[in-house]
Structure formats: C-alpha cells, structure tokens
Amino acid sequence: MLKFNLSNHLLVGSLVVIVFFVVAPNLVSAYRLELLTIFLINVILAQSYRLMATTGDWTLCHYILMGVGAYATGVLAKMAGLPFYVVMPMACVVTAFVSLLFAIPLSRTLGFAFFIASFALGEFVRHVWLKFHYPFGGARGINGIPKLEIGQGGEWYFIDFWDSQNFYYFTLIFTILALMILFRIDRSRLGNAWKSIYSDRELSESIGIDVAKSRIMVFCVSGFLAGLAGSLLAYQIGSIDPHNFEMVEMVYLIIWCVVGGVKTFWGPLIGVLSMSVVFELTRPLAEWRPALFGLILILFLVLLPGGLETLPARIRAMLNKTSKQREAG
Amino acid sequence: MGVDTIVQTFTNALVLGSIYAMVAVGLAIAFGVMQMANFAHGELFMAGSYVVFTLYTLVGIPFLIAVILAFPIVAAIGMVFERLIFRPTRGNVLAGFMATAGAGFILQVLVGQQWGVGLMRSIQTPYPGSTEILGAAISYQRLLIFPATVVMVSGLWYFLTRVKHGKALRACAQDPEAAVLQGISLNKMTSLAMLLSGGFAGVGGALMAPIIPVTPYMGHTFAVTAFIIVIVGGMASIEGAVIAAFILGFIHTIVTTMYDSVTATMVGVFFMALVLIVKPTGLMGRVKV
C-alpha cells in the first residue's frame, strides 16, 4: 500500500505540475507560450530572491543581478560569439562574482540600511551600463543577441531554439533544475542555518554559525540563480537595455514575494502565479495597472503580512476560534 | 577654469544642495519618528510640482501663493500615508517602505491619468531674467531657491527647538516609550512628522517646477538622491541631512561640470557606499539602522 504522507503528496503534486508544463505548449497559442516562458524565468527569479529573504535580508538589487546575467550573456554571446553552453555558466559565475562584490560591503549593514545600500549599489551598476557604450551599448543596450542552438543545420542532433516551443522546453529544464537545487537547500542543514539567522541572529551566532559569511554565501548563491534567470531572459527577448532593469521591475518582484510570502518554499511560486494571472487579466487596463499592483502591495502588507501562504493557517485559526465559541456558548 | 565658471559651479551647487536639503530633511523627519521610511517621497515632490502646475499655470494664482499652498496640500497626502500605511505597519520598517512603493505607483497613475503621462508639462517661470555675479549668469528663479530653503529649514529648527509640539516630536524621536509616558500621543506625533515631511517635499517640488520638466515620474531621481543623502547624513539626523545635502550637491555639480550627469550619479552612489562601509551610522547618526 502506498502510504500517503507529505513527501508522497509532494512527489505527486510536483509530477502533476511538471506534466502540465510539459504538455502545455500543445494547448496554448504561440503568444501564450512566450508568456509561459517568461513565467518560468520569473519563477527562478522569485525563488532565488526568496533564498535571500530567508536570512532576513531583503535586497533592492536583485533585478540588477538578473541584468548582470543578461548583460554577461549579451556580451559573451554577441561580441565574443561563444556558444550557449559556455555563455550560460559563465554568465552565472559572473553574476555570482558581482554578488560577492556587493555582499562584502553590504554584510556590514543590517535591515533597512542593507535594503537601501543594495539599491544604491544596484543603481551604480545600472549607470555603468548607461555610461559605457563599449561593450554595454549605453542607453540603447545590446541588440541582436544570437539565439542559441545545438549543432549546425542539417546535423541529426540539430535543435533550433528560434522555435519558441524548443526554447520553452529549454527554459523548463533549467527551471526544474533550479527549483530542485533550491528545494534541497531549503531542506538542508545549510538552509536551516540560514533561516536561523533570520529567527535570531545572536543565538545562531552563539551556536557557531558565521553570520557574516553565511549572508555573503546566500547572496552569491542567490545571485548565481538570478544570473541564470537573466541569461535565459537575454536569450528569450534577444535585446536588452538598462530600462529593462529599472526600479519598477524590482517592485514587481517584491510584490510577488510579498503576495506569496517567503517563509515556505511555495510562497513565491503562489505569488508569481497569482500575480501573473492578475497581470494578464488586466491587460485592457494597462495604464491603471501600476496603481492596481500598488494597491495589492499595500493591502497585503497591511492586512496579510505573511502573504498567501499563511492564509490556510489563518483560516484554520479563525474556524477553531468560532467552533470553540460555539462550544462555549 | 575662469572665475565665472567657478562662481557658476558654486552657485549651481548651492541651489542644488538647497533643493536636496529641502527634500532630504522631510525624509529624515519621518524616519526619525518611529522609523517611517517613505519610498514615495519622490512622488510627494512630484505632487508639489503638479500643485504649482495646476494652480499657477492653469488657474492663474500667483506663483508664490501656489508654492505656499503646496505645503498643506502635499502635507495632507503625507498624513494619509501615515494613517493608512505607516500606522498599521508600525514596527516593521521594510513593510512600510515597500507599501509606500505601492502608494507611489498609485500617485503616479492618478497624476498621469489626470494630466497626461507622456506630455511634459512646462511651466513658465514667473521671474524671467537673470543676474550676473562675477561674469556668471544665474537666473532669478534658481536664485530664489536658496533663501527659500534657508527660511524653511530655520523655520523647522525654530519649531523643533522652541515650540511645544516640535519639542514633543524630538522627544518621540529620541525615545518613544519615554515620550508616551510623558503623555505625548505617538499617533499625533507620527502624523505631525508626515505632515512636515510631505510639506517640505511639496514645497521643494513646487519651487523646482519651473526649472525641471514636470512628469509623473520626475520624483524618482530626487527620491534616490534624497535617500543617499539621509543615509550619508545618518538616517534620522536633520543636521546630518542638511550637511550631506550640500556635500552631495557640490559633488554632483562639480562632477557634472567636469564629466557628465551619469558619472555624477555614479560618484554620489559610490560615496554613499563608502560612508556605509566606513561608518555605517552615517556622518551624524547616533544609531545604526
């Protein structure tokens, strides 16, 4: 007999989701497929951001880190003409290295100062892109990033990722990989050590966790995955410029994480999913959309601070309360 | 570099520093009392500019009266922020900060819907012409900003050190619990802090309206600089904010004159990172934030 415990739930659930994403390209239009690809990239981004937030460090530069990955991809693929299996790992490593450079001064600050200082460092990088026409292309950015392909035309193993369906599957593989890694980290000793920093910094320091080192490490791992998301994004949209990585985008990333919550692994997934749906539904009201999302952000922070992931527990607590009241009355 | 260039750069820096001070002081007041970090401070600045645009350009009220009216109007918006956002999220700096980011979005969209998004609103200067100091031409409109800042900041100083409510505000900033024990209402004080904060941002925006292009998104750059300033100055310190504002004003103007504005922003941001690394409390800060 199959025992239906939590891990089985999880296994069945993720299999169902994966099967859905595997068959999805056959069910939707080409336009929707592009949206799904972007959605997957956003999932990687939000999950890597959540990893940062587990230590209690919310940053304002995650979108810039994604941009670093995208710019590294653009420069390496277009100017150096390297194939994707060299470009993508290098983009991730470059982003992780930039994260390291960010993290060393940032680990000296805490809370709000950390938040603002990360923003300032991010703006610094964005201005570097704006200022240097070579190799970053200044305000126009990098256009015509070559699409990735495996093999040459005519060879039997040739896969052309101009085809959006192929690129979708490519992204899906990386998303699943990234999520598996993050899930393992979340359940590991290391992940727990990082979470303990958020719960009680001094206590975790006293039991031998090197807080400063851990925070730098989280920043780098998170940056590595943001770089992956950026690299995929650069290949997907084919051209990048500094305006792709403005503050507004960062606020949307924060909205996903606030709406979903960051305590559990599922929070950001719920956040990205629900907000993407809202985003698509409000397409006719495009100019009012920022206001709507601003309102959502305020309402969640004020009324439901833990995000949607805490909703079941809240409802349960409420029901318990009413049933107890009934018993008493 | 001739004398005229030096005088020109110096006055430009003084004017820029004044406007930075006006905006940053508002942030510092709000942060000093119960750590209200307002992401939408730039949008309050923008609202001030639109008050002048509406009252002066559209309705035809004299410029100075429009500027003075910007204070209560934008202060009211600040108080709404306090009531709806900062009060429910009190004790969680980041939550308030992020929520005001949402409020900033809302203000941008509302203004954009009312007065147009893409269209740049140019406001005719009420004081055309310029004066010449040692060969450097400085327009009257710009020259107005420095005395206005001096009046506003010294008014604030008088309020905080001589008036009962101002003293209560400072007490709140120093030790909220002790202040409450003295019978000071915390809610009233946070409200007052946001009133002052909004008012200063509004007047700053109003004064700058004839000088810079007025768009719903104009506040962003000013907010970024204002945040850099308050961090350099030490988050909750008003003196620190004023000093840092003039430092940043001079850095920005000199680098812009010698290179370009993108480099100037980079230098400013780098300066802030440096201050944070060397002295995380900021120049005049007492507490680490």
XYZ file of C-alpha atoms in Angstrom:
618
model
C 0.000 0.000 0.000
C 1.209 3.453 -0.813
C 1.439 5.436 2.358
C 0.091 8.903 1.656
C 2.386 11.036 3.685
C 3.691 14.503 2.989
C 6.592 13.534 0.735
C 4.245 11.473 -1.440
C 1.874 14.400 -1.678
C 4.792 16.480 -2.751
C 6.011 13.981 -5.310
C 2.584 13.506 -6.873
C 1.901 17.228 -6.800
C 5.142 18.213 -8.487
C 4.749 15.437 -11.067
C 1.302 16.744 -11.956
C 2.679 20.282 -12.299
C 5.616 19.100 -14.408
C 3.318 17.058 -16.685
C 1.125 20.118 -17.075
C 4.094 22.251 -18.103
C 5.353 19.536 -20.481
C 2.055 19.269 -22.359
C 1.226 22.978 -22.082
C 2.858 24.057 -25.386
C 0.383 21.875 -27.287
C -2.578 23.513 -25.604
C -1.832 27.214 -25.907
C -1.134 29.762 -28.634
C 2.358 30.944 -29.538
C 1.795 34.213 -27.667
C 0.756 32.409 -24.513
C 3.786 30.162 -24.869
C 6.083 33.192 -24.712
C 4.234 34.280 -21.599
C 4.757 30.837 -20.092
C 8.481 31.054 -20.842
C 8.692 34.439 -19.143
C 6.662 32.999 -16.287
C 9.221 30.222 -15.798
C 12.071 32.737 -15.805
C 10.177 34.787 -13.223
C 9.768 31.664 -11.099
C 13.554 31.209 -10.998
C 13.985 34.877 -10.169
C 11.395 34.937 -7.389
C 12.688 31.718 -5.861
C 16.270 32.950 -5.837
C 15.051 36.168 -4.230
C 13.235 34.159 -1.610
C 16.520 32.406 -0.773
C 17.953 35.832 0.131
C 14.915 36.673 2.187
C 15.267 33.504 4.299
C 18.164 35.165 6.116
C 16.029 38.258 6.621
C 17.959 40.310 4.087
C 15.586 41.838 1.578
C 17.552 43.468 -1.198
C 16.683 46.055 -3.799
C 19.268 44.928 -6.322
C 18.062 41.506 -7.353
C 16.788 42.761 -10.663
C 20.172 44.312 -11.323
C 21.795 40.948 -10.650
C 19.458 39.437 -13.206
C 20.593 42.226 -15.508
C 24.224 41.341 -14.866
C 23.463 37.807 -16.057
C 21.645 39.168 -19.090
C 24.411 41.624 -19.961
C 27.093 38.962 -19.489
C 25.127 36.755 -21.867
C 24.761 39.579 -24.353
C 28.437 40.482 -24.307
C 29.710 36.904 -24.400
C 27.260 35.610 -26.992
C 27.256 38.583 -29.318
C 30.698 40.129 -29.058
C 32.734 37.033 -28.225
C 30.467 34.747 -30.263
C 30.648 31.934 -27.738
C 28.154 29.048 -27.786
C 25.447 28.917 -25.140
C 26.961 26.044 -23.130
C 29.941 28.312 -22.437
C 27.960 31.543 -22.145
C 25.330 30.445 -19.649
C 27.653 29.018 -16.980
C 29.935 31.994 -17.407
C 27.030 34.423 -17.063
C 26.009 32.713 -13.839
C 29.553 32.797 -12.488
C 29.981 36.456 -13.423
C 26.730 37.291 -11.622
C 27.803 35.316 -8.572
C 31.089 37.232 -8.595
C 29.317 40.598 -8.823
C 27.086 39.409 -5.971
C 30.194 38.706 -3.957
C 31.460 42.234 -4.605
C 28.066 43.568 -3.476
C 27.817 41.302 -0.480
C 31.137 42.134 1.162
C 30.296 45.784 1.951
C 26.589 45.040 2.367
C 27.192 42.412 5.041
C 28.335 45.261 7.282
C 24.837 46.731 7.264
C 21.528 45.425 8.539
C 17.828 45.690 7.813
C 16.792 48.977 6.289
C 20.312 50.237 5.600
C 21.059 46.945 3.855
C 17.950 47.411 1.741
C 18.833 50.950 0.687
C 22.544 50.307 0.240
C 21.816 47.346 -2.023
C 19.663 49.674 -4.068
C 22.486 52.197 -4.351
C 24.983 49.554 -5.461
C 22.459 48.313 -7.999
C 21.947 51.816 -9.369
C 25.725 52.111 -9.638
C 25.841 49.035 -11.868
C 22.912 50.274 -13.934
C 24.708 53.543 -14.513
C 27.803 51.606 -15.588
C 25.667 50.073 -18.335
C 24.361 53.509 -19.271
C 27.755 55.120 -19.317
C 29.907 52.641 -21.210
C 28.903 52.298 -24.836
C 31.529 49.650 -25.276
C 30.719 46.875 -24.515
C 27.313 47.581 -22.923
C 25.824 49.761 -25.648
C 24.857 52.693 -23.400
C 21.170 53.608 -23.219
C 20.356 51.535 -26.314
C 21.721 48.356 -24.790
C 22.665 45.228 -26.678
C 20.526 44.233 -29.629
C 20.504 41.102 -31.729
C 21.802 38.614 -29.194
C 22.184 35.413 -31.238
C 19.589 32.763 -30.433
C 21.026 29.633 -29.011
C 21.181 26.417 -30.985
C 22.607 22.953 -30.573
C 24.649 21.687 -33.530
C 24.632 23.007 -37.091
C 21.711 22.998 -39.505
C 21.347 19.572 -41.148
C 23.008 17.549 -38.433
C 20.795 14.966 -36.794
C 21.047 16.438 -33.331
C 20.380 19.971 -34.512
C 17.933 21.852 -32.302
C 16.994 25.360 -33.231
C 15.817 27.465 -30.306
C 14.390 30.133 -32.562
C 11.416 27.866 -32.277
C 9.646 29.148 -29.210
C 8.458 25.673 -28.241
C 12.024 24.378 -28.127
C 13.145 27.349 -26.095
C 10.228 26.820 -23.764
C 11.391 23.277 -23.023
C 14.948 24.511 -22.611
C 13.744 27.030 -20.002
C 11.547 24.419 -18.350
C 14.528 22.096 -17.826
C 16.528 24.878 -16.180
C 13.585 25.963 -14.057
C 13.065 22.432 -12.756
C 16.794 22.091 -12.080
C 16.938 25.418 -10.233
C 13.861 24.596 -8.189
C 15.272 21.173 -7.263
C 18.519 22.738 -6.092
C 16.667 25.400 -4.112
C 14.333 22.823 -2.615
C 17.282 20.739 -1.473
C 18.954 23.824 0.005
C 15.720 24.755 1.747
C 15.543 21.363 3.483
C 19.261 21.033 4.172
C 21.331 21.809 7.249
C 22.757 24.788 5.407
C 19.312 26.146 4.593
C 18.246 25.766 8.197
C 21.356 27.590 9.344
C 20.451 30.468 7.026
C 16.889 30.556 8.319
C 18.156 30.609 11.891
C 19.936 33.896 11.109
C 16.548 35.427 10.421
C 14.923 33.946 13.510
C 17.604 35.023 15.945
C 20.901 36.413 14.779
C 22.668 36.403 18.123
C 21.523 32.931 19.082
C 22.655 31.458 15.783
C 25.975 33.223 16.137
C 26.403 31.747 19.603
C 25.917 28.193 18.336
C 28.690 28.617 15.822
C 27.097 29.927 12.638
C 29.295 32.509 10.961
C 26.607 35.084 10.253
C 28.618 37.414 8.019
C 29.976 34.541 5.949
C 26.560 32.932 5.638
C 24.969 36.153 4.450
C 27.670 36.576 1.817
C 27.221 32.959 0.746
C 23.441 33.295 0.414
C 23.922 36.446 -1.598
C 26.242 34.626 -4.018
C 24.043 31.549 -4.441
C 21.028 33.771 -4.948
C 22.987 35.904 -7.402
C 24.116 32.815 -9.320
C 20.489 31.814 -9.918
C 19.454 35.377 -10.719
C 22.212 35.263 -13.321
C 20.673 32.096 -14.749
C 17.314 33.845 -14.991
C 18.976 36.832 -16.655
C 20.815 34.662 -19.142
C 17.600 32.902 -20.129
C 15.843 36.263 -20.405
C 18.561 37.643 -22.680
C 18.242 34.646 -24.995
C 14.461 34.859 -24.882
C 13.984 38.538 -25.736
C 17.154 38.908 -27.826
C 17.865 42.505 -26.850
C 18.462 44.154 -23.512
C 18.884 47.706 -22.341
C 19.187 49.429 -18.953
C 15.462 50.228 -18.968
C 14.675 46.521 -18.676
C 16.185 46.594 -15.223
C 14.627 49.629 -13.603
C 13.247 50.014 -10.129
C 9.692 49.322 -11.305
C 10.625 45.752 -12.186
C 12.179 45.300 -8.781
C 8.956 46.465 -7.156
C 7.038 43.842 -9.139
C 9.464 41.187 -7.891
C 8.835 42.373 -4.341
C 5.092 42.253 -4.981
C 5.346 38.574 -5.995
C 7.255 37.724 -2.852
C 5.022 39.795 -0.580
C 1.814 38.380 -2.047
C 3.030 34.799 -1.861
C 5.128 35.070 1.262
C 8.704 33.899 1.732
C 8.558 31.646 4.777
C 7.882 28.472 2.820
C 9.238 27.233 -0.470
C 5.794 27.559 -2.061
C 5.152 31.203 -1.217
C 6.963 32.836 -4.164
C 5.506 30.235 -6.545
C 1.990 31.157 -5.443
C 2.936 34.824 -5.653
C 4.324 34.680 -9.187
C 1.430 32.544 -10.383
C -1.355 34.673 -8.923
C 0.227 37.986 -9.894
C 0.974 36.787 -13.441
C -2.675 35.858 -13.807
C -3.745 39.269 -12.500
C -1.213 40.914 -14.811
C -2.649 39.172 -17.851
C -6.269 39.751 -16.855
C -5.689 43.486 -16.506
C -4.144 43.864 -19.961
C -7.073 46.043 -21.156
C -6.453 48.421 -18.243
C -2.727 48.700 -18.887
C -2.337 52.293 -17.763
C -4.108 51.667 -14.462
C -2.110 48.521 -13.766
C 0.690 50.042 -11.648
C -1.923 51.579 -9.367
C -3.694 48.239 -9.020
C -0.465 46.457 -8.162
C 0.460 49.227 -5.755
C -2.887 48.758 -4.050
C -2.361 44.988 -3.888
C 1.062 45.540 -2.326
C -0.338 47.901 0.315
C -3.287 45.659 1.118
C -1.100 42.589 1.542
C 1.485 44.347 3.699
C -1.178 45.892 5.901
C -3.821 43.170 6.073
C -1.990 39.901 5.327
C 1.684 40.466 6.182
C 2.727 36.816 5.772
C 1.365 36.555 2.246
C -0.999 33.997 0.734
C 0.984 31.079 2.172
C -0.232 31.966 5.655
C -3.862 32.098 4.567
C -4.744 28.413 5.316
C -3.299 28.662 8.820
C -5.186 31.902 9.427
C -8.472 30.416 8.225
C -7.899 27.335 10.389
C -7.225 29.521 13.412
C -10.376 31.504 12.706
C -12.505 28.355 12.353
C -11.077 26.924 15.567
C -11.954 30.120 17.334
C -15.545 30.113 16.113
C -16.053 26.420 16.910
C -14.673 26.971 20.386
C -17.003 29.900 20.823
C -19.898 27.678 19.759
C -18.899 25.041 22.296
C -18.644 27.656 24.986
C -21.977 29.176 24.013
C 38.826 77.400 -15.473
C 37.886 81.055 -15.200
C 36.376 82.848 -12.247
C 32.966 82.899 -13.914
C 32.937 79.102 -14.273
C 33.889 78.670 -10.643
C 31.203 81.106 -9.464
C 28.675 79.447 -11.776
C 29.514 75.986 -10.459
C 29.462 77.223 -6.879
C 26.023 78.846 -7.154
C 24.628 75.875 -9.056
C 25.900 73.591 -6.313
C 24.374 75.854 -3.670
C 20.990 75.785 -5.416
C 21.124 72.020 -5.944
C 22.238 71.471 -2.363
C 19.317 73.620 -1.142
C 16.741 71.635 -3.037
C 18.314 68.358 -1.906
C 18.229 69.628 1.665
C 14.548 70.518 1.380
C 13.682 67.037 0.099
C 16.035 65.090 2.367
C 15.036 66.905 5.565
C 11.491 65.602 5.048
C 12.761 62.049 4.807
C 14.895 62.473 7.914
C 11.990 63.833 9.998
C 9.752 60.931 9.025
C 12.446 58.370 9.663
C 13.370 59.920 12.981
C 9.896 59.393 14.408
C 9.052 55.679 14.584
C 11.246 54.859 11.559
C 8.812 55.764 8.820
C 10.751 55.238 5.602
C 8.797 56.725 2.749
C 9.563 55.197 -0.626
C 7.073 57.563 -2.242
C 8.842 60.702 -1.057
C 9.754 61.473 -4.670
C 6.099 61.220 -5.594
C 5.244 63.785 -2.916
C 7.841 66.034 -4.547
C 6.138 65.400 -7.884
C 2.771 66.227 -6.332
C 4.192 69.581 -5.222
C 5.194 70.362 -8.804
C 1.720 69.485 -10.045
C 0.137 71.749 -7.441
C 2.097 74.636 -8.971
C 1.236 73.466 -12.471
C -2.468 73.377 -11.660
C -2.767 76.487 -9.530
C -0.255 78.737 -11.251
C -0.325 77.684 -14.911
C -3.943 76.513 -15.237
C -5.834 78.594 -12.664
C -3.576 81.639 -12.650
C -2.911 82.091 -8.954
C 0.366 83.981 -8.259
C 3.407 81.720 -8.157
C 4.418 82.356 -4.558
C 0.915 81.679 -3.256
C 0.836 78.441 -5.244
C 4.143 77.421 -3.657
C 2.830 78.205 -0.187
C -0.380 76.282 -0.907
C 1.715 73.269 -1.966
C 2.710 72.827 1.669
C -0.732 71.993 3.126
C -1.894 70.075 0.060
C 1.071 67.721 -0.097
C 1.237 67.544 3.698
C -2.306 66.167 3.582
C -1.162 63.400 1.245
C 1.668 62.650 3.649
C -0.793 62.381 6.523
C -2.935 59.984 4.511
C 0.167 57.821 4.009
C 0.757 57.877 7.735
C -2.788 56.903 8.624
C -3.251 54.169 6.005
C 0.251 52.721 5.711
C 2.712 53.644 8.436
C 0.364 53.298 11.374
C -0.752 49.720 10.557
C 2.810 48.615 9.731
C 4.473 50.328 12.685
C 7.463 48.399 13.981
C 8.282 46.927 10.582
C 10.384 49.399 8.620
C 10.614 47.321 5.466
C 6.872 46.687 5.275
C 6.113 50.403 5.482
C 8.817 51.160 2.956
C 7.561 48.600 0.446
C 3.932 49.592 0.942
C 4.743 53.219 0.183
C 6.346 51.982 -3.041
C 2.835 50.843 -3.913
C 1.450 54.220 -2.863
C 3.985 55.859 -5.173
C 2.665 53.775 -8.073
C -0.858 54.890 -7.261
C 0.089 58.571 -7.164
C 1.951 58.277 -10.475
C -1.015 56.667 -12.193
C -3.534 59.131 -10.749
C -1.468 62.131 -11.834
C -0.789 60.545 -15.222
C -4.488 59.914 -15.782
C -5.432 63.422 -14.760
C -2.753 65.438 -16.549
C -1.284 63.063 -19.135
C 1.658 60.708 -18.984
C 3.945 61.363 -21.929
C 3.329 65.071 -22.196
C 5.957 67.071 -20.433
C 4.384 69.986 -18.603
C 6.472 73.083 -18.988
C 5.740 75.806 -16.523
C 6.635 79.342 -17.433
C 8.956 80.926 -14.975
C 7.330 83.781 -13.083
C 10.695 85.522 -12.686
C 12.337 85.769 -16.086
C 15.794 87.196 -16.468
C 18.979 86.601 -14.610
C 21.553 88.400 -12.599
C 25.258 88.444 -13.211
C 27.721 87.735 -10.447
C 31.385 87.976 -11.444
C 30.534 87.045 -15.017
C 28.330 84.077 -14.117
C 24.682 84.268 -15.161
C 22.227 82.972 -12.590
C 18.502 83.102 -13.235
C 16.274 84.650 -10.600
C 14.176 81.529 -10.480
C 17.156 79.467 -9.351
C 18.364 82.163 -7.018
C 15.002 82.077 -5.213
C 15.579 78.518 -4.038
C 18.451 79.213 -1.671
C 16.706 81.821 0.537
C 13.525 79.755 0.437
C 15.438 76.780 1.832
C 17.087 78.922 4.493
C 13.675 80.197 5.591
C 12.108 76.730 5.600
C 14.953 74.997 7.419
C 15.337 77.707 10.034
C 11.567 77.666 10.492
C 11.803 73.942 11.099
C 14.667 74.438 13.507
C 12.633 77.024 15.426
C 9.649 74.695 15.502
C 11.675 71.738 16.752
C 13.555 73.613 19.460
C 11.177 76.331 20.641
C 7.614 75.176 20.038
C 5.941 72.665 22.329
C 4.813 70.312 19.583
C 8.238 70.412 17.975
C 9.877 69.504 21.247
C 7.408 66.659 21.633
C 8.378 65.480 18.174
C 12.032 65.415 19.106
C 11.226 63.605 22.329
C 9.419 60.990 20.285
C 12.411 60.602 18.012
C 14.749 60.154 20.969
C 12.743 57.676 22.991
C 9.170 56.857 22.002
C 8.374 54.974 25.202
C 9.553 57.751 27.456
C 7.654 60.253 25.318
C 4.457 58.258 25.673
C 4.975 58.179 29.443
C 5.090 61.967 29.386
C 1.629 61.989 27.844
C 2.686 62.593 24.264
C 0.425 60.877 21.774
C 2.521 58.731 19.454
C -0.128 58.719 16.741
C -0.326 62.508 16.774
C 3.446 62.763 16.519
C 3.802 60.331 13.591
C 1.034 62.248 11.880
C 2.804 65.535 12.536
C 6.094 64.108 11.257
C 4.485 63.033 7.998
C 2.779 66.425 7.726
C 6.151 68.168 7.899
C 7.770 65.569 5.667
C 5.102 65.908 2.981
C 5.058 69.677 3.274
C 8.796 70.000 2.722
C 8.727 67.637 -0.246
C 5.762 69.555 -1.665
C 7.421 72.971 -1.383
C 10.623 71.530 -2.863
C 8.713 70.211 -5.844
C 6.781 73.446 -6.171
C 9.937 75.550 -6.268
C 11.589 73.272 -8.798
C 8.537 73.074 -11.089
C 9.559 75.943 -13.422
C 13.144 74.649 -13.654
C 12.823 70.956 -14.439
C 10.432 69.048 -16.730
C 7.293 68.100 -14.839
C 6.200 64.497 -15.452
C 4.522 61.892 -13.232
C 7.886 60.092 -12.987
C 10.048 63.100 -12.135
C 10.226 62.259 -8.440
C 12.243 59.099 -8.829
C 15.669 60.687 -9.349
C 15.108 63.106 -6.490
C 13.989 60.338 -4.174
C 17.072 58.293 -4.983
C 19.345 61.215 -4.218
C 17.376 62.082 -1.084
C 17.793 58.549 0.210
C 21.506 58.644 -0.494
C 21.653 61.919 1.420
C 19.820 60.744 4.507
C 21.937 57.605 4.643
C 25.137 59.592 4.292
C 23.875 62.044 6.904
C 22.719 59.374 9.323
C 19.132 58.265 8.795
C 17.296 60.190 11.483
C 19.512 63.253 11.767
C 18.183 66.503 10.337
C 21.527 68.328 10.706
C 23.199 65.375 9.002
C 20.688 65.523 6.166
C 21.348 69.234 5.575
C 25.121 68.800 5.651
C 25.024 65.728 3.417
C 22.656 67.515 1.024
C 25.181 70.258 0.405
C 28.068 67.769 0.144
C 26.123 65.759 -2.437
C 25.011 68.952 -4.189
C 28.612 70.028 -4.592
C 29.831 66.582 -5.656
C 27.035 66.279 -8.200
C 27.510 69.760 -9.675
C 31.295 69.578 -9.872
C 31.334 66.121 -11.455
C 28.573 67.105 -13.869
C 30.520 70.204 -14.903
C 33.704 68.215 -15.408
C 32.265 64.992 -16.861
C 28.544 64.222 -17.204
C 25.489 63.605 -15.058
C 25.641 59.816 -15.314
C 29.139 59.847 -13.853
C 27.922 62.290 -11.195
C 25.207 59.876 -10.074
C 27.751 57.052 -10.007
C 30.116 59.084 -7.848
C 27.271 60.006 -5.489
C 26.194 56.410 -5.066
C 29.772 55.300 -4.610
C 30.276 57.966 -1.952
C 27.307 56.611 -0.066
C 28.579 53.028 -0.256
C 31.893 54.278 1.075
C 30.261 56.068 4.005
C 28.199 52.985 4.829
C 31.263 50.762 4.848
C 33.456 53.104 6.854
C 30.793 54.481 9.201
C 27.524 52.532 8.995
C 25.743 55.094 11.188
C 26.260 57.882 8.665
C 28.028 61.168 9.270
C 25.856 62.478 12.105
C 23.925 59.349 13.022
C 23.701 58.063 16.540
C 22.068 54.713 15.883
C 22.839 52.030 13.383
C 19.815 51.465 11.210
